[in-house]
Short mmCIF file of C-alpha atoms in Angstrom, two decimals:
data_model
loop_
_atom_site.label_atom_id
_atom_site.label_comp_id
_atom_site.label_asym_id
_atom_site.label_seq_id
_atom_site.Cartn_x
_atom_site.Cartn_y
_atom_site.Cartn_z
CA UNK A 4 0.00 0.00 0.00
CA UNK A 5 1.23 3.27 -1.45
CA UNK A 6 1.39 6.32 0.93
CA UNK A 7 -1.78 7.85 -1.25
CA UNK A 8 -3.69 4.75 -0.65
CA UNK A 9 -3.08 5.51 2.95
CA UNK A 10 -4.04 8.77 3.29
CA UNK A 11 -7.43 7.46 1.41
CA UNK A 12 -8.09 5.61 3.81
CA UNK A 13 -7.54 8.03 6.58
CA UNK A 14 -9.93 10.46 5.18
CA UNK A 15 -12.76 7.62 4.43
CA UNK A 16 -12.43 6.31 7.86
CA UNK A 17 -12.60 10.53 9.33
CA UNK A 18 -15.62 10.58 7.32
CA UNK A 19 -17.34 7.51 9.03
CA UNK A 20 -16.23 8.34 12.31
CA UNK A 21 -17.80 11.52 12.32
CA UNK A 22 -21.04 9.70 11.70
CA UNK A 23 -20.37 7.84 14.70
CA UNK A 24 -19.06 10.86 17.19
CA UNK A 25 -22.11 9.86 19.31
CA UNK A 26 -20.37 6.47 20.81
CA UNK A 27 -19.43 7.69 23.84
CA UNK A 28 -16.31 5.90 24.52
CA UNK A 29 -14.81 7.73 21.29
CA UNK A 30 -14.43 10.71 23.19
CA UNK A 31 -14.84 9.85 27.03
CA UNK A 32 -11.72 7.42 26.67
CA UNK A 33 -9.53 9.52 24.48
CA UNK A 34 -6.04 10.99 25.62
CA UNK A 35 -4.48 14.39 24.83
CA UNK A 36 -1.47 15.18 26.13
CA UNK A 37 0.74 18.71 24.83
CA UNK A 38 4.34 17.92 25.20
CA UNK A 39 6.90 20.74 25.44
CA UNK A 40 10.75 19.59 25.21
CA UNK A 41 13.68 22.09 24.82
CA UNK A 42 16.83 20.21 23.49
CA UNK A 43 19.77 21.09 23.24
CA UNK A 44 22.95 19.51 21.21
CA UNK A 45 26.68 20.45 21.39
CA UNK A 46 29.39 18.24 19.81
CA UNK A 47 32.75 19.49 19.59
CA UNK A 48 34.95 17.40 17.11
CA UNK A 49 38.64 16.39 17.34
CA UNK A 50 38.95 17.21 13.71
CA UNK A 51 42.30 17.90 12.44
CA UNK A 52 41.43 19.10 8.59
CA UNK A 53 40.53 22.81 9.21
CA UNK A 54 38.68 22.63 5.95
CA UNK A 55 35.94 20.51 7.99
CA UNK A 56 33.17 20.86 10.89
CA UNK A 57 35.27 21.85 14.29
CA UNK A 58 31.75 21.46 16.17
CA UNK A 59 28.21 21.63 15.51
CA UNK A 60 24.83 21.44 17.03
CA UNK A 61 21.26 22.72 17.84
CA UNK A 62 19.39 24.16 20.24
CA UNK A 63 15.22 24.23 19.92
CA UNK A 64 11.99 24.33 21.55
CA UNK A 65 9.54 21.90 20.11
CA UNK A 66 5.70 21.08 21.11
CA UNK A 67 3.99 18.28 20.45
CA UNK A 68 0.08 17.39 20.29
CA UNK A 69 -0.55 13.72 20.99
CA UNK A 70 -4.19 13.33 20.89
CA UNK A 71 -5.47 9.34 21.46
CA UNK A 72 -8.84 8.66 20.69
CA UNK A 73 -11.27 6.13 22.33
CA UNK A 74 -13.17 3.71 20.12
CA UNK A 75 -16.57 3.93 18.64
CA UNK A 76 -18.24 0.45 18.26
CA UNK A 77 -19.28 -0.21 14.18
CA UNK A 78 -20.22 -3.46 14.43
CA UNK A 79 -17.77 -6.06 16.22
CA UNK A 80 -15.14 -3.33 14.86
CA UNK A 81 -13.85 -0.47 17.55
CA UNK A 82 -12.60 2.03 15.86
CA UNK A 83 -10.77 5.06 16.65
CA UNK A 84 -7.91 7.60 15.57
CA UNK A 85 -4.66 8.78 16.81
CA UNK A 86 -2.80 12.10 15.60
CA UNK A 87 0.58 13.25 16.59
CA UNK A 88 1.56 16.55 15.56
CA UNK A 89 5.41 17.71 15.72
CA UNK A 90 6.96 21.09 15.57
CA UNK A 91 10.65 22.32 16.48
CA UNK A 92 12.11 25.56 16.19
CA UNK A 93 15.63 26.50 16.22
CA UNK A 94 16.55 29.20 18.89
CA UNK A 95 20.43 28.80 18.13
CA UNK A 96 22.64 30.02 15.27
CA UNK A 97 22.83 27.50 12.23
CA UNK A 98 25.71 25.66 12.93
CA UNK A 99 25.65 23.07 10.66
CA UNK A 100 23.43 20.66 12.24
CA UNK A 101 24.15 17.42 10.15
CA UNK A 102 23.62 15.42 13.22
CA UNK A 103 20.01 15.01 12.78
CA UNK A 104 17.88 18.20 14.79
CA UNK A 105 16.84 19.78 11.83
CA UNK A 106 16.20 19.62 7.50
CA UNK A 107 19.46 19.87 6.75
CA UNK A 108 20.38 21.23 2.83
CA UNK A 109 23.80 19.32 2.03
CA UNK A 110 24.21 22.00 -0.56
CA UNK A 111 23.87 25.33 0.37
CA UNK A 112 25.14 23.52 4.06
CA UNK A 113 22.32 25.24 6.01
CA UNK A 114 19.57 23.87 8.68
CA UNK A 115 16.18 25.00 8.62
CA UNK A 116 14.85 27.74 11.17
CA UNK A 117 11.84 25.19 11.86
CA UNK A 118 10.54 21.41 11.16
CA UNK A 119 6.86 20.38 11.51
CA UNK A 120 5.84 16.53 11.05
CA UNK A 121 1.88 15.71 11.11
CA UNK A 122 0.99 11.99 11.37
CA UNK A 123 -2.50 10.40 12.07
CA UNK A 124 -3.31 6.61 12.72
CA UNK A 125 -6.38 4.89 12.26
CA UNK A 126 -6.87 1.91 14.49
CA UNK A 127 -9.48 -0.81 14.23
CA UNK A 128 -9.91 -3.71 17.02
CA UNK A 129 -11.53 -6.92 17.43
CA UNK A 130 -10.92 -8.61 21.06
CA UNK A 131 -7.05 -8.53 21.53
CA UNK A 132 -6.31 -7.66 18.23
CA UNK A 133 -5.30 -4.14 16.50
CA UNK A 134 -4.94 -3.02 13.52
CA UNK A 135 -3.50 0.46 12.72
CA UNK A 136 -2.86 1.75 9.22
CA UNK A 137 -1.23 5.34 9.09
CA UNK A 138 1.77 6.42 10.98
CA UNK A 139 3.23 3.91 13.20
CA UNK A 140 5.98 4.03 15.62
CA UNK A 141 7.11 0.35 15.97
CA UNK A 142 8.97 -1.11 19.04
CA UNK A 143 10.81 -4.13 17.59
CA UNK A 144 14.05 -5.72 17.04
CA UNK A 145 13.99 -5.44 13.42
CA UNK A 146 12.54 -1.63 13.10
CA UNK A 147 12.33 0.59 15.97
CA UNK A 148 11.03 4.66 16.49
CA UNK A 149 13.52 6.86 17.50
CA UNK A 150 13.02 9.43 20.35
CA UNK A 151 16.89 10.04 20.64
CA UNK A 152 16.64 13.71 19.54
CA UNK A 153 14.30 16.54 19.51
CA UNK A 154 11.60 15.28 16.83
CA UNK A 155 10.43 11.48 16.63
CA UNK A 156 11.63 9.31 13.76
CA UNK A 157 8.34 7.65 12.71
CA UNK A 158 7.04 5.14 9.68
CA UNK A 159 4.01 4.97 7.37
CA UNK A 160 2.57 1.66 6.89
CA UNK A 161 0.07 -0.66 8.13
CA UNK A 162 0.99 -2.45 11.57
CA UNK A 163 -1.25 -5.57 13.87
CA UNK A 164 -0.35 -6.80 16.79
CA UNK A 165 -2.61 -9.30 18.18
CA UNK A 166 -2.47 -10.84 21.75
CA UNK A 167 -5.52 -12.97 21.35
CA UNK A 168 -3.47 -16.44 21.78
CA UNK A 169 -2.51 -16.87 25.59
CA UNK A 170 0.75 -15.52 26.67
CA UNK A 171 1.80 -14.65 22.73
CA UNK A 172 1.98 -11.79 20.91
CA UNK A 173 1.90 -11.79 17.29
CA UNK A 174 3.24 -8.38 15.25
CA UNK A 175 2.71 -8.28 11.39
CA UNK A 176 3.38 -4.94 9.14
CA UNK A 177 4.42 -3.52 5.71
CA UNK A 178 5.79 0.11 6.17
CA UNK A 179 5.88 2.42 3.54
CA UNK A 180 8.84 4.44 4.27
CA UNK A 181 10.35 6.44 7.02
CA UNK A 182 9.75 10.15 8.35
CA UNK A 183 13.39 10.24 10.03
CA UNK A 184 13.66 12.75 13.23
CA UNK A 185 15.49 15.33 11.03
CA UNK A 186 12.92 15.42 7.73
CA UNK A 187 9.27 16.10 7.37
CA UNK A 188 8.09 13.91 4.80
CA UNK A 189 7.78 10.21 4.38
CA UNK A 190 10.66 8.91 2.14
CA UNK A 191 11.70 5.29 0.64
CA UNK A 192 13.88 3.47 2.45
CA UNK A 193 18.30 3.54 2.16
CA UNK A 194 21.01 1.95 4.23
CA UNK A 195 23.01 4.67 5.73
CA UNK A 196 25.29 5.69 5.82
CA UNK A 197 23.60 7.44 2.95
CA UNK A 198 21.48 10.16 3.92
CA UNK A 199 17.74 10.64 2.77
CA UNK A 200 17.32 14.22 1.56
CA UNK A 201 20.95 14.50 -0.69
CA UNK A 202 21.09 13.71 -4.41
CA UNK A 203 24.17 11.62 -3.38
CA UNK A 204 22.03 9.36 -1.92
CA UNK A 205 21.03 7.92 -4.50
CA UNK A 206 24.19 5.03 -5.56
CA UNK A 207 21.51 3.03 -7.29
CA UNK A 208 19.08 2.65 -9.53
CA UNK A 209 16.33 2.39 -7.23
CA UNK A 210 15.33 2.06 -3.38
CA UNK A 211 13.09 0.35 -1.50
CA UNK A 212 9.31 -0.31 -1.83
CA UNK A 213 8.52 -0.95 1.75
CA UNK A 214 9.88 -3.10 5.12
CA UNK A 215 7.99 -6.44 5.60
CA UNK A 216 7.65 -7.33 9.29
CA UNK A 217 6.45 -10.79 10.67
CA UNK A 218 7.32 -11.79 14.57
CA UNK A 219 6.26 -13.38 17.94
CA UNK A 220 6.87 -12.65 21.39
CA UNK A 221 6.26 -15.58 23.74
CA UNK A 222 6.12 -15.98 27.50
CA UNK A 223 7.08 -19.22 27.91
CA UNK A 224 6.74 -18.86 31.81
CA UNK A 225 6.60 -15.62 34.17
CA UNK A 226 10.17 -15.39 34.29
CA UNK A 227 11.35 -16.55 30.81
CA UNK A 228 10.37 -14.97 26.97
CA UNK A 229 11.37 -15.98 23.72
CA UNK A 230 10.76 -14.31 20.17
CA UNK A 231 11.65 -14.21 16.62
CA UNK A 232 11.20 -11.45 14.30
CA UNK A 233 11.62 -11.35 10.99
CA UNK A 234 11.93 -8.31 8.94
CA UNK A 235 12.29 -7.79 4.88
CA UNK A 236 13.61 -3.65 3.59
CA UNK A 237 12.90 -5.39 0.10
CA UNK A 238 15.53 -4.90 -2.70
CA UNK A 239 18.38 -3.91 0.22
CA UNK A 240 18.42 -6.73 2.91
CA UNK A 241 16.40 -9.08 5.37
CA UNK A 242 16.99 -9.48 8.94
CA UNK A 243 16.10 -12.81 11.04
CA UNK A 244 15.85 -12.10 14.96
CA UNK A 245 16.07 -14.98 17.45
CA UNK A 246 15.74 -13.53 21.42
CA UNK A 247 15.62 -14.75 24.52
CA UNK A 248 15.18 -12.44 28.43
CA UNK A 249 14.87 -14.09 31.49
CA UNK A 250 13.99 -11.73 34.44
CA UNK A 251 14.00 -13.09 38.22
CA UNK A 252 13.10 -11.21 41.24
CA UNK A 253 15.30 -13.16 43.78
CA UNK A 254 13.74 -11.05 47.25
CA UNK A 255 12.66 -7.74 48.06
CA UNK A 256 15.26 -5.94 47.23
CA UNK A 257 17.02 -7.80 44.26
CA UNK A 258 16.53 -8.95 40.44
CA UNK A 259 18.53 -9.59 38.09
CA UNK A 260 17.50 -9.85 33.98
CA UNK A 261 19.54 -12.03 31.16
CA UNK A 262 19.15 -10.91 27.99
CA UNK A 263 20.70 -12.70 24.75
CA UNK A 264 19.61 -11.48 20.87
CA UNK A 265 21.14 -12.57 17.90
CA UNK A 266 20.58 -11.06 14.20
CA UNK A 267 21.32 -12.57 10.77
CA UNK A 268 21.73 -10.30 7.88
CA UNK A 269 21.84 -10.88 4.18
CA UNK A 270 20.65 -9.35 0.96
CA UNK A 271 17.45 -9.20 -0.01
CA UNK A 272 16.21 -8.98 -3.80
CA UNK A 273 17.89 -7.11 -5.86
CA UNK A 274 20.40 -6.00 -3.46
CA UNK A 275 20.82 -2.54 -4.06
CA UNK A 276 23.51 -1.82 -2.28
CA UNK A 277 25.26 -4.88 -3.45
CA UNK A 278 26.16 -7.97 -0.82
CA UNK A 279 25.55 -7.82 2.60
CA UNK A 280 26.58 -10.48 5.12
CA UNK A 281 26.51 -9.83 8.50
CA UNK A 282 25.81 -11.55 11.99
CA UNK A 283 25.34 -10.45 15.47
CA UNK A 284 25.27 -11.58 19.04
CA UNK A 285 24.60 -9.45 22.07
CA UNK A 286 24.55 -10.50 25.60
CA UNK A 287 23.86 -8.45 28.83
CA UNK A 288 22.51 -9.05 32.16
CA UNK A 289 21.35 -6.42 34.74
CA UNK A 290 21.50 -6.40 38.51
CA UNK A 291 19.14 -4.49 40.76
CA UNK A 292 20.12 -4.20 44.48
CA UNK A 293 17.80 -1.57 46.12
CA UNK A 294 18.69 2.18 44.73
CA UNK A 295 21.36 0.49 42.62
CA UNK A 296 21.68 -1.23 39.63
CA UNK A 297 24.53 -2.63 37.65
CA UNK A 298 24.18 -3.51 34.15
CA UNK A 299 27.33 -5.39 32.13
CA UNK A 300 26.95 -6.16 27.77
CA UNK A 301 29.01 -8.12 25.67
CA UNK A 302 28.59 -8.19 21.71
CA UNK A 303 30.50 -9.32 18.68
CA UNK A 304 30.15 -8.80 14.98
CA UNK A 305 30.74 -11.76 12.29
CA UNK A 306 30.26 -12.17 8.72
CA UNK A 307 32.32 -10.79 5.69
CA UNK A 308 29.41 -7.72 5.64
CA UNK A 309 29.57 -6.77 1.78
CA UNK A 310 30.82 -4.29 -0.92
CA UNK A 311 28.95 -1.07 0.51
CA UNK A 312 29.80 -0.41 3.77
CA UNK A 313 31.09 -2.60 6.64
CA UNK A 314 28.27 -2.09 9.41
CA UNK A 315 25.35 -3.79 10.78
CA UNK A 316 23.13 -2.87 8.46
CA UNK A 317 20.94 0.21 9.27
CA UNK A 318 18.24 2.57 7.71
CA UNK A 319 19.10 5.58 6.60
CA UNK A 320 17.98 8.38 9.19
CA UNK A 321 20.32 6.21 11.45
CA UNK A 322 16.95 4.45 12.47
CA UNK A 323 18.57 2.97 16.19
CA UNK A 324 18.91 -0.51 17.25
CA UNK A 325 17.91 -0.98 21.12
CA UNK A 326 18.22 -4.63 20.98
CA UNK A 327 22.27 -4.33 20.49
CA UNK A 328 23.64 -3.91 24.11
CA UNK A 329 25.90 -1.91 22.82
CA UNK A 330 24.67 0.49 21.19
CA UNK A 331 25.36 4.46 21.42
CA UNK A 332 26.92 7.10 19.39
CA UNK A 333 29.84 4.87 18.81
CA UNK A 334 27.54 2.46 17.57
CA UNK A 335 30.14 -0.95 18.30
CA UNK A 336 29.07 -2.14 15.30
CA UNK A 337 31.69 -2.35 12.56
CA UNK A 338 33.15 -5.66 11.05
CA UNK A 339 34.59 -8.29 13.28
CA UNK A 340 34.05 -5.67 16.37
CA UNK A 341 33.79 -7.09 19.44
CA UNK A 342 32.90 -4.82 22.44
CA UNK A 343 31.96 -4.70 26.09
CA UNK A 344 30.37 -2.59 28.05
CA UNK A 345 29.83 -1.42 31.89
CA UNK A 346 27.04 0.74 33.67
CA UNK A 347 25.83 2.02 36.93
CA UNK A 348 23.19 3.47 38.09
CA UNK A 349 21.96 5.20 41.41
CA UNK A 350 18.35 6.19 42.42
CA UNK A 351 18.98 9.03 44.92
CA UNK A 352 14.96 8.38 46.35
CA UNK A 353 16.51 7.00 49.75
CA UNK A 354 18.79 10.32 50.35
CA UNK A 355 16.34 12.67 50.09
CA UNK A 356 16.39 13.61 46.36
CA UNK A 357 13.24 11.79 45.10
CA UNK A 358 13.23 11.80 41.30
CA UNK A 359 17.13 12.03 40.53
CA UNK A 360 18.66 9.08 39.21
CA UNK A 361 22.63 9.25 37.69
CA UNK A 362 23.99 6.58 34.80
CA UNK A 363 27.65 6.15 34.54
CA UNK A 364 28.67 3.56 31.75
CA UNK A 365 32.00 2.90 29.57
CA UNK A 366 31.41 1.16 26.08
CA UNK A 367 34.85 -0.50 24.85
CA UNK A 368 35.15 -1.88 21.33
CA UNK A 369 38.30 -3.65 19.36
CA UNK A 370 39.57 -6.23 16.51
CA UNK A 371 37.32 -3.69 13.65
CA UNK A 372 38.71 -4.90 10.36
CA UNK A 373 39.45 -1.43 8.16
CA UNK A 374 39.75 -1.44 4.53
CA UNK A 375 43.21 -1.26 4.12
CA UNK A 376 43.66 -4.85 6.62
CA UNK A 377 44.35 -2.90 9.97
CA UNK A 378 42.51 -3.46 13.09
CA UNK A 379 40.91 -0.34 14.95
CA UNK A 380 39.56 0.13 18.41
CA UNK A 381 36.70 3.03 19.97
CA UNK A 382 35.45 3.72 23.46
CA UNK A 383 32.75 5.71 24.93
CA UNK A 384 31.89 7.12 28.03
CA UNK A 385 28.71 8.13 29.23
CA UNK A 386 27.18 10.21 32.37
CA UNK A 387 23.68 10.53 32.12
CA UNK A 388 21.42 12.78 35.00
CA UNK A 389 17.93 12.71 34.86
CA UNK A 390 15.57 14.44 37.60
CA UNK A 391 11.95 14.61 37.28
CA UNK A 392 9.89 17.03 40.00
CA UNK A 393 7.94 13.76 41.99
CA UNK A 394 4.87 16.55 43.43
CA UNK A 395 4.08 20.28 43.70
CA UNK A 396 2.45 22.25 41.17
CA UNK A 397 5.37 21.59 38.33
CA UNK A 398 5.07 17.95 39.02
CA UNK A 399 6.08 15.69 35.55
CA UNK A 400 8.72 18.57 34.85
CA UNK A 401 11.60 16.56 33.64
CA UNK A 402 15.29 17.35 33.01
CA UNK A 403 18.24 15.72 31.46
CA UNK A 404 21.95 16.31 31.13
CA UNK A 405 23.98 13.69 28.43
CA UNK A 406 27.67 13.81 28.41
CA UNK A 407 28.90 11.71 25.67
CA UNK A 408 32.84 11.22 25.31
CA UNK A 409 33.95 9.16 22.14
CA UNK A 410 37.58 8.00 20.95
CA UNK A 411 38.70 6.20 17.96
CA UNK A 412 42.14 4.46 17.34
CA UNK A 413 43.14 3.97 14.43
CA UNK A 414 39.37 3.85 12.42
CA UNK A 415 39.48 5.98 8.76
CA UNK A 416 37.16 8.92 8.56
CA UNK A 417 36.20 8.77 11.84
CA UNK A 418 37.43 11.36 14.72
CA UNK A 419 37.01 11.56 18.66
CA UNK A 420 34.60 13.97 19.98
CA UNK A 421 32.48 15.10 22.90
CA UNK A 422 29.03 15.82 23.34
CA UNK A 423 26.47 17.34 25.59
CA UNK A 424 22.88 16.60 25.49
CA UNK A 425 20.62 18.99 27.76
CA UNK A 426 16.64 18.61 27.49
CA UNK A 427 14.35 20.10 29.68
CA UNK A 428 10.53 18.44 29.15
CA UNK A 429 6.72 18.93 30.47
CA UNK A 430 3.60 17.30 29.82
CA UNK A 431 0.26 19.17 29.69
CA UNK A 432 -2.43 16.26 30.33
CA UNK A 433 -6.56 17.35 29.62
#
């Protein structure tokens, strides 16, 4: 289904629903919430051509309508409609944001004062089962949202999830394309590193019609899940997902969660961006004691990864990948890479600072086979504070401070930098 098919059927289903605005639970169960975020962005690159970027970033206000509608019975059917509207402007200088804020022309090598993104979902369910067709912002292992920045990277497509079959849940979808967090239109899909909006984008004849998603999420008992997820970005590659968590609460004061993925990549079709072979595991297990918790990840990349570009393969817009365990700016996710990685964290509730919790973690990656046969290494360090007001009349007011410190050895093209994040955030509830 094209993207003017969708929007068809979006306006038909409007029209029907507004012949149905008397069903009370349309409106007495619907959700609106106006979300204000300012964001702010500042890397500063180790970058020893003068001709290039010394730093760059962004800083914006954006607010954000996300109404949820109830449902209106037609028939067995419930039916209702979700709309997110997006808008961002830029209260900084334009410093070159190519990191994603805002449109970003690669000629003229300006941002744009301002980005708006308007999405709407129409969502049909029978018993445990959903159907949405419209904009969709999937949580899976082979396609995932991204809320990393100041505007959400989002899809078009049609999505169901059903939970009808005891203690399964069953996800199938075709998207459409991809409305990435720094563009405001739907476009086809690429594999980055190429970016959407630039003529240079475009290294083949053709891109993607759409992502094909199949998967299952099992609860084999209370404490142990298994799924498989399969996803097809047709004409570039395919993805097969095999997971498995296991979460135990040992007493009142400690659990502890195991977590191992694994990913297959190959081609898919006409394999536009030529042979891809690539394979990864990720393991991690987390530790809560009380106010603390300890989290340690361990991850390796295999295959011989192909004639384009020697990553895990990922969609342009640098759509993320949650399911890695390591997984960050560095990304850890070159060829042959193997990386570990080490976090804390501390919930200040118990010494009198209710809402403040503090992330320290170090990300450690070696054995990345360049181009030219040598072997390169990166790290990353991370301190992440986050504080959100527990009562009082600015309760839900939420801030959060990133500092992001990256190093490469010995890894072409790439350079060390470091990076602040700072993003203040309310929520207006009616």
């Amino acid at each position: 289904m094209r993207r003017q098919s969708l929007w068809i059927a979006m306006c038909t289903a409007t029209a029907v629903l507004g012949t149905t605005a008397t069903h009370a639970g349309f409106v007495d169960d619907s959700q609106v919430q106006l979300k204000l975020r300012n964001f702010y962005l500042d890397r500063q690159i180790d970058q020893p051509d003068p001709t290039k970027p010394q730093d760059f970033g962004s800083w914006s206000q954006a607010v954000t309508l996300d109404a949820k509608s109830g449902y209106a019975d037609i028939g067995p059917v419930k039916v209702g409609i979700d709309v997110l509207a997006q808008y961002a402007l830029r209260l900084s200088g334009d410093r070159g944001d190519n990191d994603f804020i805002m449109p970003y022309n690669y000629q003229t090598h300006e941002q744009a004062r301002d980005n708006f993104k308007l999405g709407a979902t129409l969502k049909a369910k029978v018993s445990q089962t959903e159907l949405r067709v419209g904009e969709i912002l999937p949580m899976t292992p082979v396609v995932h949202f991204d809320p990393s920045r100041q505007l959400l990277t989002t899809f078009e497509g049609v999505w169901l999830e059903s939970k009808d079959l005891k203690n399964t849940k069953i996800t199938l979808g075709y998207l459409d394309g991809v409305n990435a967090r720094y563009e405001n239109q739907v476009q086809d899909f690429k594999l980055w590193p190429n970016e959407l909006a630039t003529e240079k984008s475009q290294v083949k004849s053709g891109d993607s019609d759409g992502m094909y998603v199949a998967g299952i999420d099992y609860q084999v008992t209370p404490e142990f899940a298994a799924s498989y997820f399969y996803g097809d970005v047709t004409n570039i590659y395919r993805q097969n997902y095999l997971g498995f968590t296991y979460n135990k609460k040992l007493d009142e004061h400690n659990k502890v969660t195991a977590q191992v993925r694994y990913f297959d990549n190959q081609q898919s079709g006409d394999a536009l961006y030529g042979e891809i072979d690539n394979q990864a595991l990720s393991l991690k297990g987390i530790w809560a004691h009380g106010n603390h918790t300890i989290d340690a990840g361990y991850q390796q990349m295999f295959g011989e990864n192909g004639n384009h570009a020697a990553f895990f393969p990922t969609l342009s817009g640098w759509v993320p990948q949650p399911y890695l365990a390591n997984w960050s700016v560095a990304s850890f996710i070159r060829k042959d890479e193997k990386s570990w990685s080490l976090g804390y964290t501390y919930d200040f509730k118990d010494v009198g600072v209710s809402g403040l919790t503090a992330t320290v973690r170090h990300y450690d990656g070696w054995n990345i086979q360049n181009s030219n046969g040598t072997r390169g290494k990166e790290d990353e360090n991370n301190l992440i504070v986050n504080y959100v007001m527990p009562e009082g009349k600015l309760k839900g007011l939420g801030f959060q401070w990133m500092l992001i410190d990256v190093n490469y050895h010995n890894v072409p093209g790439f350079v060390d930098l470091i990076e602040n994040r700072i993003a203040t955030t309310y929520t207006f509830k009616f």
